[in-house]
mmCIF file with all atom_site columns, C-alpha atoms in Angstrom:
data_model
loop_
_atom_site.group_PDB
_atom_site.id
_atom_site.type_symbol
_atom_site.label_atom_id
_atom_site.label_alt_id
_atom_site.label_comp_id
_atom_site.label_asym_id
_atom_site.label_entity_id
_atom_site.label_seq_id
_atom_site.pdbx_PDB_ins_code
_atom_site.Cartn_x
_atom_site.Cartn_y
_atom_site.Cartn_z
_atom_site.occupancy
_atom_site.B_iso_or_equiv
_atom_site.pdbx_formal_charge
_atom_site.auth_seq_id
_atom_site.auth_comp_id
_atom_site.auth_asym_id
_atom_site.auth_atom_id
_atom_site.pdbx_PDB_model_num
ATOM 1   C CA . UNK A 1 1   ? 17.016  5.484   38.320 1.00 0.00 ? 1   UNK A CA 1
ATOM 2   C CA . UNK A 1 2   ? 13.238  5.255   39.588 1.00 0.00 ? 2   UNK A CA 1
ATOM 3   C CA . UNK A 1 3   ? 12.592  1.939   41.239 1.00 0.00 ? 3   UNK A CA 1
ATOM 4   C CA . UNK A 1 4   ? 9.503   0.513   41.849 1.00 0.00 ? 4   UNK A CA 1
ATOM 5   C CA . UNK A 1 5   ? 9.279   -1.621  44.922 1.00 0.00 ? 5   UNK A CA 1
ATOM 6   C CA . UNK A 1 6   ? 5.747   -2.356  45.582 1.00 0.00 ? 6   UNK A CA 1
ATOM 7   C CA . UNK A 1 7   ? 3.021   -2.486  43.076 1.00 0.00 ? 7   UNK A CA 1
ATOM 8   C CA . UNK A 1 8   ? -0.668  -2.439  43.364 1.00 0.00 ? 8   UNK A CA 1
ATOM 9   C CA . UNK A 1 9   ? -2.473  -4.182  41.104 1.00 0.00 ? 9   UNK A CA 1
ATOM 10  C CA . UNK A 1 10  ? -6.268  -3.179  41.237 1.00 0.00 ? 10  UNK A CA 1
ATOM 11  C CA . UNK A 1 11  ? -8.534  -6.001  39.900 1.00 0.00 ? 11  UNK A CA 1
ATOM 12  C CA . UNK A 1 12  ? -12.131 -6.241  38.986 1.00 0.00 ? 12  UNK A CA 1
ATOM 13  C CA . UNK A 1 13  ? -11.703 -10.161 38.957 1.00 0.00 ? 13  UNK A CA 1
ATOM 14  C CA . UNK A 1 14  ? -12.936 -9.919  34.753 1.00 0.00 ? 14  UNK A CA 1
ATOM 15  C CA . UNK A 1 15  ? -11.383 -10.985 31.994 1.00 0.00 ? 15  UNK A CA 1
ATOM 16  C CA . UNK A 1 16  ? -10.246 -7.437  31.095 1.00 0.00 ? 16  UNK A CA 1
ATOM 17  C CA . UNK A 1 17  ? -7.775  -7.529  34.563 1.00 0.00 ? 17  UNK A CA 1
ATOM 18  C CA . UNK A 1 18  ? -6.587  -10.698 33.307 1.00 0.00 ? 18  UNK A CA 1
ATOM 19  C CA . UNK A 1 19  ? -5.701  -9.594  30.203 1.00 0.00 ? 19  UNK A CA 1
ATOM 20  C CA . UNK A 1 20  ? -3.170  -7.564  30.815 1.00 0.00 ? 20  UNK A CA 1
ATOM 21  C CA . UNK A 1 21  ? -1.064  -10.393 33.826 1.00 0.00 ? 21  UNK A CA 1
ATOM 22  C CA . UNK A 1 22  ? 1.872   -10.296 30.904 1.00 0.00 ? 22  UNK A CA 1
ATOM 23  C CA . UNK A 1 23  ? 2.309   -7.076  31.094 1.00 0.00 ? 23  UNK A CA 1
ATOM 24  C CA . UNK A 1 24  ? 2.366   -7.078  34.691 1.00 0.00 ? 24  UNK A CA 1
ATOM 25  C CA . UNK A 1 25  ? 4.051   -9.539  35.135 1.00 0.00 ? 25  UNK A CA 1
ATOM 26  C CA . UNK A 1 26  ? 6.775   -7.661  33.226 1.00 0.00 ? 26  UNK A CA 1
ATOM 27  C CA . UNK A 1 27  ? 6.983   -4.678  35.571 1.00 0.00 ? 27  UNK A CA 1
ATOM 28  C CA . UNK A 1 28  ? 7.230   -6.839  38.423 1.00 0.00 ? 28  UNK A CA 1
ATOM 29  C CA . UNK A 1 29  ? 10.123  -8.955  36.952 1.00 0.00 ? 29  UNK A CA 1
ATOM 30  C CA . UNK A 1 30  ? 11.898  -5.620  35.492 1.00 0.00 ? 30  UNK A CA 1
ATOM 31  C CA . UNK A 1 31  ? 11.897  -4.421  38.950 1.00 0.00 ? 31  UNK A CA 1
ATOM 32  C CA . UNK A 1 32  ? 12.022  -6.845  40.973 1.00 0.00 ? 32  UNK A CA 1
ATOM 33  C CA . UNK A 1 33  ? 9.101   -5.615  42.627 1.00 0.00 ? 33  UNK A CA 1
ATOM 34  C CA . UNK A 1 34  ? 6.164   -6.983  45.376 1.00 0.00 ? 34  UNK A CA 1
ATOM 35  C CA . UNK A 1 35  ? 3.154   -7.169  44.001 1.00 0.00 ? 35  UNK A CA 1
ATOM 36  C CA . UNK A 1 36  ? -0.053  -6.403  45.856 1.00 0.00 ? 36  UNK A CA 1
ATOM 37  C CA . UNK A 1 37  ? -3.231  -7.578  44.281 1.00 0.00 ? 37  UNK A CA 1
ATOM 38  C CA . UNK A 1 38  ? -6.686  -6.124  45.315 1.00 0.00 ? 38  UNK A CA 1
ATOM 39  C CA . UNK A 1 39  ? -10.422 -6.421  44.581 1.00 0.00 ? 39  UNK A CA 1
ATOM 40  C CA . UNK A 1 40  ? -12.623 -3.482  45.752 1.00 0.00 ? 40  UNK A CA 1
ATOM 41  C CA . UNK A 1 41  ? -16.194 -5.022  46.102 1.00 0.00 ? 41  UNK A CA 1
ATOM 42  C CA . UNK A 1 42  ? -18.690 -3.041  46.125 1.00 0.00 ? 42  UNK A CA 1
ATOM 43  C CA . UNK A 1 43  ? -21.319 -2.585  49.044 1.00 0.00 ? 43  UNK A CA 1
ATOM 44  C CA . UNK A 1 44  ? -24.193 -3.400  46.253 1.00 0.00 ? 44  UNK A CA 1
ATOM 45  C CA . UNK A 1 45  ? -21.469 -6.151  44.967 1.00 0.00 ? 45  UNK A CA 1
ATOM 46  C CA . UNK A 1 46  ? -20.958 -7.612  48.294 1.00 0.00 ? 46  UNK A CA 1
ATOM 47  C CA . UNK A 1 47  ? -24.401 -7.762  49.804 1.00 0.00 ? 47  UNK A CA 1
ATOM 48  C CA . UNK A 1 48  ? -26.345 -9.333  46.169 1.00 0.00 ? 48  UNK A CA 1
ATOM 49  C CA . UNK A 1 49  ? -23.954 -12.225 46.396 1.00 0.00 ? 49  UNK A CA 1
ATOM 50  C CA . UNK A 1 50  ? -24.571 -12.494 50.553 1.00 0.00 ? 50  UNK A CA 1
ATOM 51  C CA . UNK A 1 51  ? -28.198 -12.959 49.761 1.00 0.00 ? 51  UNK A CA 1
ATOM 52  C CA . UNK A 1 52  ? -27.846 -14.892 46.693 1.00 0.00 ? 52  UNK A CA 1
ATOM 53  C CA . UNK A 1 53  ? -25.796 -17.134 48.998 1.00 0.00 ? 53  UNK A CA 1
ATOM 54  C CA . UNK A 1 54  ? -28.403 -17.388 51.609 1.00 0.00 ? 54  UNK A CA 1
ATOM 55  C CA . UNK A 1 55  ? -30.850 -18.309 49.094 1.00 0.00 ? 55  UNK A CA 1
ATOM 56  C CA . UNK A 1 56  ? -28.804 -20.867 47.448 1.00 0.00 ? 56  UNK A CA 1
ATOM 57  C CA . UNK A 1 57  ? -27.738 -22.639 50.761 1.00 0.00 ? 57  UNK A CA 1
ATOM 58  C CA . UNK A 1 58  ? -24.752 -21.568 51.064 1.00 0.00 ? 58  UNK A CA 1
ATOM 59  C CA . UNK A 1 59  ? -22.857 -22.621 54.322 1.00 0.00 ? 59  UNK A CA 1
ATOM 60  C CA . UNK A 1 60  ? -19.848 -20.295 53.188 1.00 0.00 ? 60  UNK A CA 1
ATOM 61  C CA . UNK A 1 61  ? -19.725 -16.808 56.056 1.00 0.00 ? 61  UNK A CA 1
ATOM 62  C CA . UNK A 1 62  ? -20.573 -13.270 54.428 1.00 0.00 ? 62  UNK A CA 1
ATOM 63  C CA . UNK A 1 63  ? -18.503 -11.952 51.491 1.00 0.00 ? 63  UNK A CA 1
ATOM 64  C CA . UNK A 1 64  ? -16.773 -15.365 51.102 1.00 0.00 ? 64  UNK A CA 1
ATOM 65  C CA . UNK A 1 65  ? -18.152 -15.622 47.842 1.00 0.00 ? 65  UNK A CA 1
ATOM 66  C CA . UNK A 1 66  ? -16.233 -12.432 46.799 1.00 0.00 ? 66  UNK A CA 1
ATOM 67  C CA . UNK A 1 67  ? -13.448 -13.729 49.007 1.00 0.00 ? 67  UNK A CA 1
ATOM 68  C CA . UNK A 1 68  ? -13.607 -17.462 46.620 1.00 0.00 ? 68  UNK A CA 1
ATOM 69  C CA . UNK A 1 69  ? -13.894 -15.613 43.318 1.00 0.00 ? 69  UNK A CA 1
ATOM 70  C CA . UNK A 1 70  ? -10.639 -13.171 44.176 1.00 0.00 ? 70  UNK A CA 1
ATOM 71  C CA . UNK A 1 71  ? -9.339  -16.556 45.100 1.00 0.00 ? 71  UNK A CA 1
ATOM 72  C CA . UNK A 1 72  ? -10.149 -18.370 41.824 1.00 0.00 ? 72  UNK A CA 1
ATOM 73  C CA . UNK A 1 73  ? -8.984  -14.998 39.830 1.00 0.00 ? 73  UNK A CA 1
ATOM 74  C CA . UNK A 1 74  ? -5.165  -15.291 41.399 1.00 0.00 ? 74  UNK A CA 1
ATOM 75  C CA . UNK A 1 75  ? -5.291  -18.860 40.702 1.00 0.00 ? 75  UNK A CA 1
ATOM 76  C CA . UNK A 1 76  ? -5.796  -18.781 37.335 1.00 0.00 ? 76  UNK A CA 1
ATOM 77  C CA . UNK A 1 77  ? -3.990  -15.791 36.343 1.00 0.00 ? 77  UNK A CA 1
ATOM 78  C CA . UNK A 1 78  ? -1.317  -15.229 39.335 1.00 0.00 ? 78  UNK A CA 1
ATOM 79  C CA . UNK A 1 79  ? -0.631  -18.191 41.215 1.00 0.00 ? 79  UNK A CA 1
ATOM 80  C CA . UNK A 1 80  ? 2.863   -17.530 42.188 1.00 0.00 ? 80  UNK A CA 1
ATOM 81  C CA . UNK A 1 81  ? 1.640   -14.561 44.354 1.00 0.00 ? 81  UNK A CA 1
ATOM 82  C CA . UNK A 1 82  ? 1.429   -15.263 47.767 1.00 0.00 ? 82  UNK A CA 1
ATOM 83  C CA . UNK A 1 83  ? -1.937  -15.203 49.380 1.00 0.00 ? 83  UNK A CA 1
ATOM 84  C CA . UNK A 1 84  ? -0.688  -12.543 51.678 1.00 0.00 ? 84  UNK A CA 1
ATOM 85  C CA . UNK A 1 85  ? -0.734  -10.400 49.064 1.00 0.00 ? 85  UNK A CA 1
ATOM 86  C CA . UNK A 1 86  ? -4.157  -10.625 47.476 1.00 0.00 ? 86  UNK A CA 1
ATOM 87  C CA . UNK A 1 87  ? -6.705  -8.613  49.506 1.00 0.00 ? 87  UNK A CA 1
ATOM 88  C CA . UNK A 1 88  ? -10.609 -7.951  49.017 1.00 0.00 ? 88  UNK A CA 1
ATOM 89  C CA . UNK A 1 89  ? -11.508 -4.678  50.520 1.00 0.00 ? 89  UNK A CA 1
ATOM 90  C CA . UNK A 1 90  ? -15.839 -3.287  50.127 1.00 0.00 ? 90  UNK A CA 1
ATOM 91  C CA . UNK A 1 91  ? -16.083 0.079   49.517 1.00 0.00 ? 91  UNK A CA 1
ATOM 92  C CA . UNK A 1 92  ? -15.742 2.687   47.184 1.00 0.00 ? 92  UNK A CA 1
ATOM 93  C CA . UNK A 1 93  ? -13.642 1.395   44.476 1.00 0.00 ? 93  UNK A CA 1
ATOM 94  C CA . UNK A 1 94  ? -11.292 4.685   43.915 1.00 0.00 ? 94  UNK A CA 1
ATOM 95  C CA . UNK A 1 95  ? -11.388 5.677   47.787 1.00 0.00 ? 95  UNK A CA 1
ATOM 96  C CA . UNK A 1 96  ? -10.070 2.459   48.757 1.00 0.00 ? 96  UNK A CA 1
ATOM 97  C CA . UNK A 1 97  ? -7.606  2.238   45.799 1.00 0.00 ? 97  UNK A CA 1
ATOM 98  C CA . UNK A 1 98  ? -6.391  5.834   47.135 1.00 0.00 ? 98  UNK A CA 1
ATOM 99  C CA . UNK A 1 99  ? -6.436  4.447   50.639 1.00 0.00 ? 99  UNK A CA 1
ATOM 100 C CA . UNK A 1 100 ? -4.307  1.241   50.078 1.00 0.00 ? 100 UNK A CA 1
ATOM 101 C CA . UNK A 1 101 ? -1.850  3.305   48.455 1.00 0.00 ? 101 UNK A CA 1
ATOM 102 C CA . UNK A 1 102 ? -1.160  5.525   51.631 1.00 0.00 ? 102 UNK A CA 1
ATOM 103 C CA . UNK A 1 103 ? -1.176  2.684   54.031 1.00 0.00 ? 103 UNK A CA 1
ATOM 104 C CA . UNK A 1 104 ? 0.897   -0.165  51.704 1.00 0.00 ? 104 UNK A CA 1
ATOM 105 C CA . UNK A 1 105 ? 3.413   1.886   51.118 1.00 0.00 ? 105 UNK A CA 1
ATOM 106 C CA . UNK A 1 106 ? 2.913   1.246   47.231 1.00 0.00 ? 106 UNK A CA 1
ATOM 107 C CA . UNK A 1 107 ? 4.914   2.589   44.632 1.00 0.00 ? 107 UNK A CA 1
ATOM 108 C CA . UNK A 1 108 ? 3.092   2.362   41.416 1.00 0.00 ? 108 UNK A CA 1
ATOM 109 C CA . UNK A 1 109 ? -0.264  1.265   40.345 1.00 0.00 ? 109 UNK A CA 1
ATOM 110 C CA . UNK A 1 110 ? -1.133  -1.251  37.053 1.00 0.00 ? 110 UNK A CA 1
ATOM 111 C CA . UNK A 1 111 ? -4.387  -0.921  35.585 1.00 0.00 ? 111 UNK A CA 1
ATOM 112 C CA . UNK A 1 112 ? -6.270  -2.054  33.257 1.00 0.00 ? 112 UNK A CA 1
ATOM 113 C CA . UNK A 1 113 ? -8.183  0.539   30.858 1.00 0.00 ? 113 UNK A CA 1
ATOM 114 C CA . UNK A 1 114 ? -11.492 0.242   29.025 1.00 0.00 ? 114 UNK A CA 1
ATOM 115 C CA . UNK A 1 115 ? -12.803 2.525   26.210 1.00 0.00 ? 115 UNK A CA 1
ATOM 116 C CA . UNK A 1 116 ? -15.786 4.260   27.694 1.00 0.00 ? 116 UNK A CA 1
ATOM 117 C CA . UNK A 1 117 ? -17.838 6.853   26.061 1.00 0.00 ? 117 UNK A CA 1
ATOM 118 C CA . UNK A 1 118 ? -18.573 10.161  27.613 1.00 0.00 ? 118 UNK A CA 1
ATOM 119 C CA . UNK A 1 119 ? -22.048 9.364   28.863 1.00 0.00 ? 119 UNK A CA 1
ATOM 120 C CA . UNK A 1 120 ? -20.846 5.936   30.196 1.00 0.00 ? 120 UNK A CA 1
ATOM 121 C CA . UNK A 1 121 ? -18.916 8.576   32.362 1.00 0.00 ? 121 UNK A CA 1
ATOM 122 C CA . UNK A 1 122 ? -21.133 10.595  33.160 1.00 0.00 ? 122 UNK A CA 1
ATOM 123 C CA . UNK A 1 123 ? -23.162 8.281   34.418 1.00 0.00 ? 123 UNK A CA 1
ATOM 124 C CA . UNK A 1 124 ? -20.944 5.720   36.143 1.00 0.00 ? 124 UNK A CA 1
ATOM 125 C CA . UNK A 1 125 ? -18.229 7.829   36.673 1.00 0.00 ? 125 UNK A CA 1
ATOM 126 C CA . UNK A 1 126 ? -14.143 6.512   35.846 1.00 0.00 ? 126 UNK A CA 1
ATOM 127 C CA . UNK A 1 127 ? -12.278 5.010   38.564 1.00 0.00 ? 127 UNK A CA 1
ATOM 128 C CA . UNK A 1 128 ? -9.178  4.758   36.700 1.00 0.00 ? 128 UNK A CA 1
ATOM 129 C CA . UNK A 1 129 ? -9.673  8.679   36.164 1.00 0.00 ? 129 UNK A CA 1
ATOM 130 C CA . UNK A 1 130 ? -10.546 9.489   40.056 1.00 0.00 ? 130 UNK A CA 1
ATOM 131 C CA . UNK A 1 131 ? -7.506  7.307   40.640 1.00 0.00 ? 131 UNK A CA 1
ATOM 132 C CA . UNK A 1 132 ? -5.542  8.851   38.390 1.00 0.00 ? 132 UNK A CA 1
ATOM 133 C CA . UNK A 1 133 ? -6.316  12.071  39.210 1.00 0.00 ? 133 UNK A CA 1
ATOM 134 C CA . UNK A 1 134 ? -5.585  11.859  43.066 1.00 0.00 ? 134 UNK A CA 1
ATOM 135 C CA . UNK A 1 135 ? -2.455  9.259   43.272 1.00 0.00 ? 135 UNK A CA 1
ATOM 136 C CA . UNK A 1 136 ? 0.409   10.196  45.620 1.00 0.00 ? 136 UNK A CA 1
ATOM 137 C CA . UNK A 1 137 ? 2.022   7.525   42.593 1.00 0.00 ? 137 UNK A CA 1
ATOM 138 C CA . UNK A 1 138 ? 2.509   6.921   39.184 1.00 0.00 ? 138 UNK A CA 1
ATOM 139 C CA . UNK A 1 139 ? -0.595  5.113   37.733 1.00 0.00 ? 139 UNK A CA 1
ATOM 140 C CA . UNK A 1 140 ? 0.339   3.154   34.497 1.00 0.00 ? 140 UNK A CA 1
ATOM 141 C CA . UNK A 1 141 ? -2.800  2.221   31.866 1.00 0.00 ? 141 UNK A CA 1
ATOM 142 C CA . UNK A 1 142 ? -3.091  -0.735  30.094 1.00 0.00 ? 142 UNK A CA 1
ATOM 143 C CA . UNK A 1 143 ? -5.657  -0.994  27.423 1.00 0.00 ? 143 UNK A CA 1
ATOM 144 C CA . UNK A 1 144 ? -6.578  -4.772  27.668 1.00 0.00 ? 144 UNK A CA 1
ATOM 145 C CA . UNK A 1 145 ? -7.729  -4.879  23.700 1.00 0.00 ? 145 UNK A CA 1
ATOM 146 C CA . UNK A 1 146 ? -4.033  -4.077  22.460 1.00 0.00 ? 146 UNK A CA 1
ATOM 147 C CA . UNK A 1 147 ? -3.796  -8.037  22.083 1.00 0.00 ? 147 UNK A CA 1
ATOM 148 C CA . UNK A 1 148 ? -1.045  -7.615  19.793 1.00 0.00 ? 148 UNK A CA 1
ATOM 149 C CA . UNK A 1 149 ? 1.512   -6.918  22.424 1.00 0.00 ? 149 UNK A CA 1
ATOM 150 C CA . UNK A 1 150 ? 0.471   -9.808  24.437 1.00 0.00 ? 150 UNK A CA 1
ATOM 151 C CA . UNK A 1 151 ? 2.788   -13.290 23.531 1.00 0.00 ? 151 UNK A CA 1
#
């Protein structure tokens, strides 16, 4: 039987990610599995909210922002994960999906799926696709708007 012993759950702290946590949930129950949670921030991501936190007054350090939010995000949907295992990585959201993978150990990834059209794409790229595409490990796709299945 395939076992699953580590699973990465790539989150874009929205509501879509925490749409599917049943689901997730699930796999990690069914196989008694860790579960790793991470946000990529973007550079652009990152930076806007380091300014915006300058301007504001903040007193938090660089990035904590994006640090608090991931934070709030396991809170609310995943608070019986330990913080050890909820990371916020900047970068290249595929490349440092890909990258975790390799150096986690990680057996299986969990995301979350949107609809896009073609040009959306085109234009801003898929990285459930890229990810897809290059995994060393199963990727499984959950399309958040299947509420039905959710209890």
């Amino acid at each position: 039987m395939v076992e699953y012993k580590k699973i990465l759950f790539p989150v874009d702290l929205s509501t879509t990610s925490g749409k599917i946590i049943p689901h997730v949930k699930k796999l990690v129950e069914t196989f008694g599995a860790e579960l790793q949670v991470l946000h990529v921030a973007s550079e652009q991501e990152y930076y806007v909210k380091k300014v915006k936190d300058q301007f504001v007054g903040s007193e938090e350090e660089p990035g904590k922002s994006v640090n608090a939010e991931m934070k709030t995000f396991k809170d609310e949907y995943l608070p019986d994960v330990s913080e050890s295992n909820v990371e916020v990585i900047v970068g290249e959201a595929d490349d440092e999906i890909l990258k975790y993978i390799d150096n986690n150990g990680i057996d299986l990834i969990v995301m979350a799926i949107r609809g896009r059209s073609l040009l959306d794409k085109a234009v801003f790229g898929s990285v459930a696709a890229n990810v897809a595409r290059a995994s060393t490990v199963p990727v499984f796709f959950i399309n958040p708007l299947m509420d039905k299945f959710i209890q």
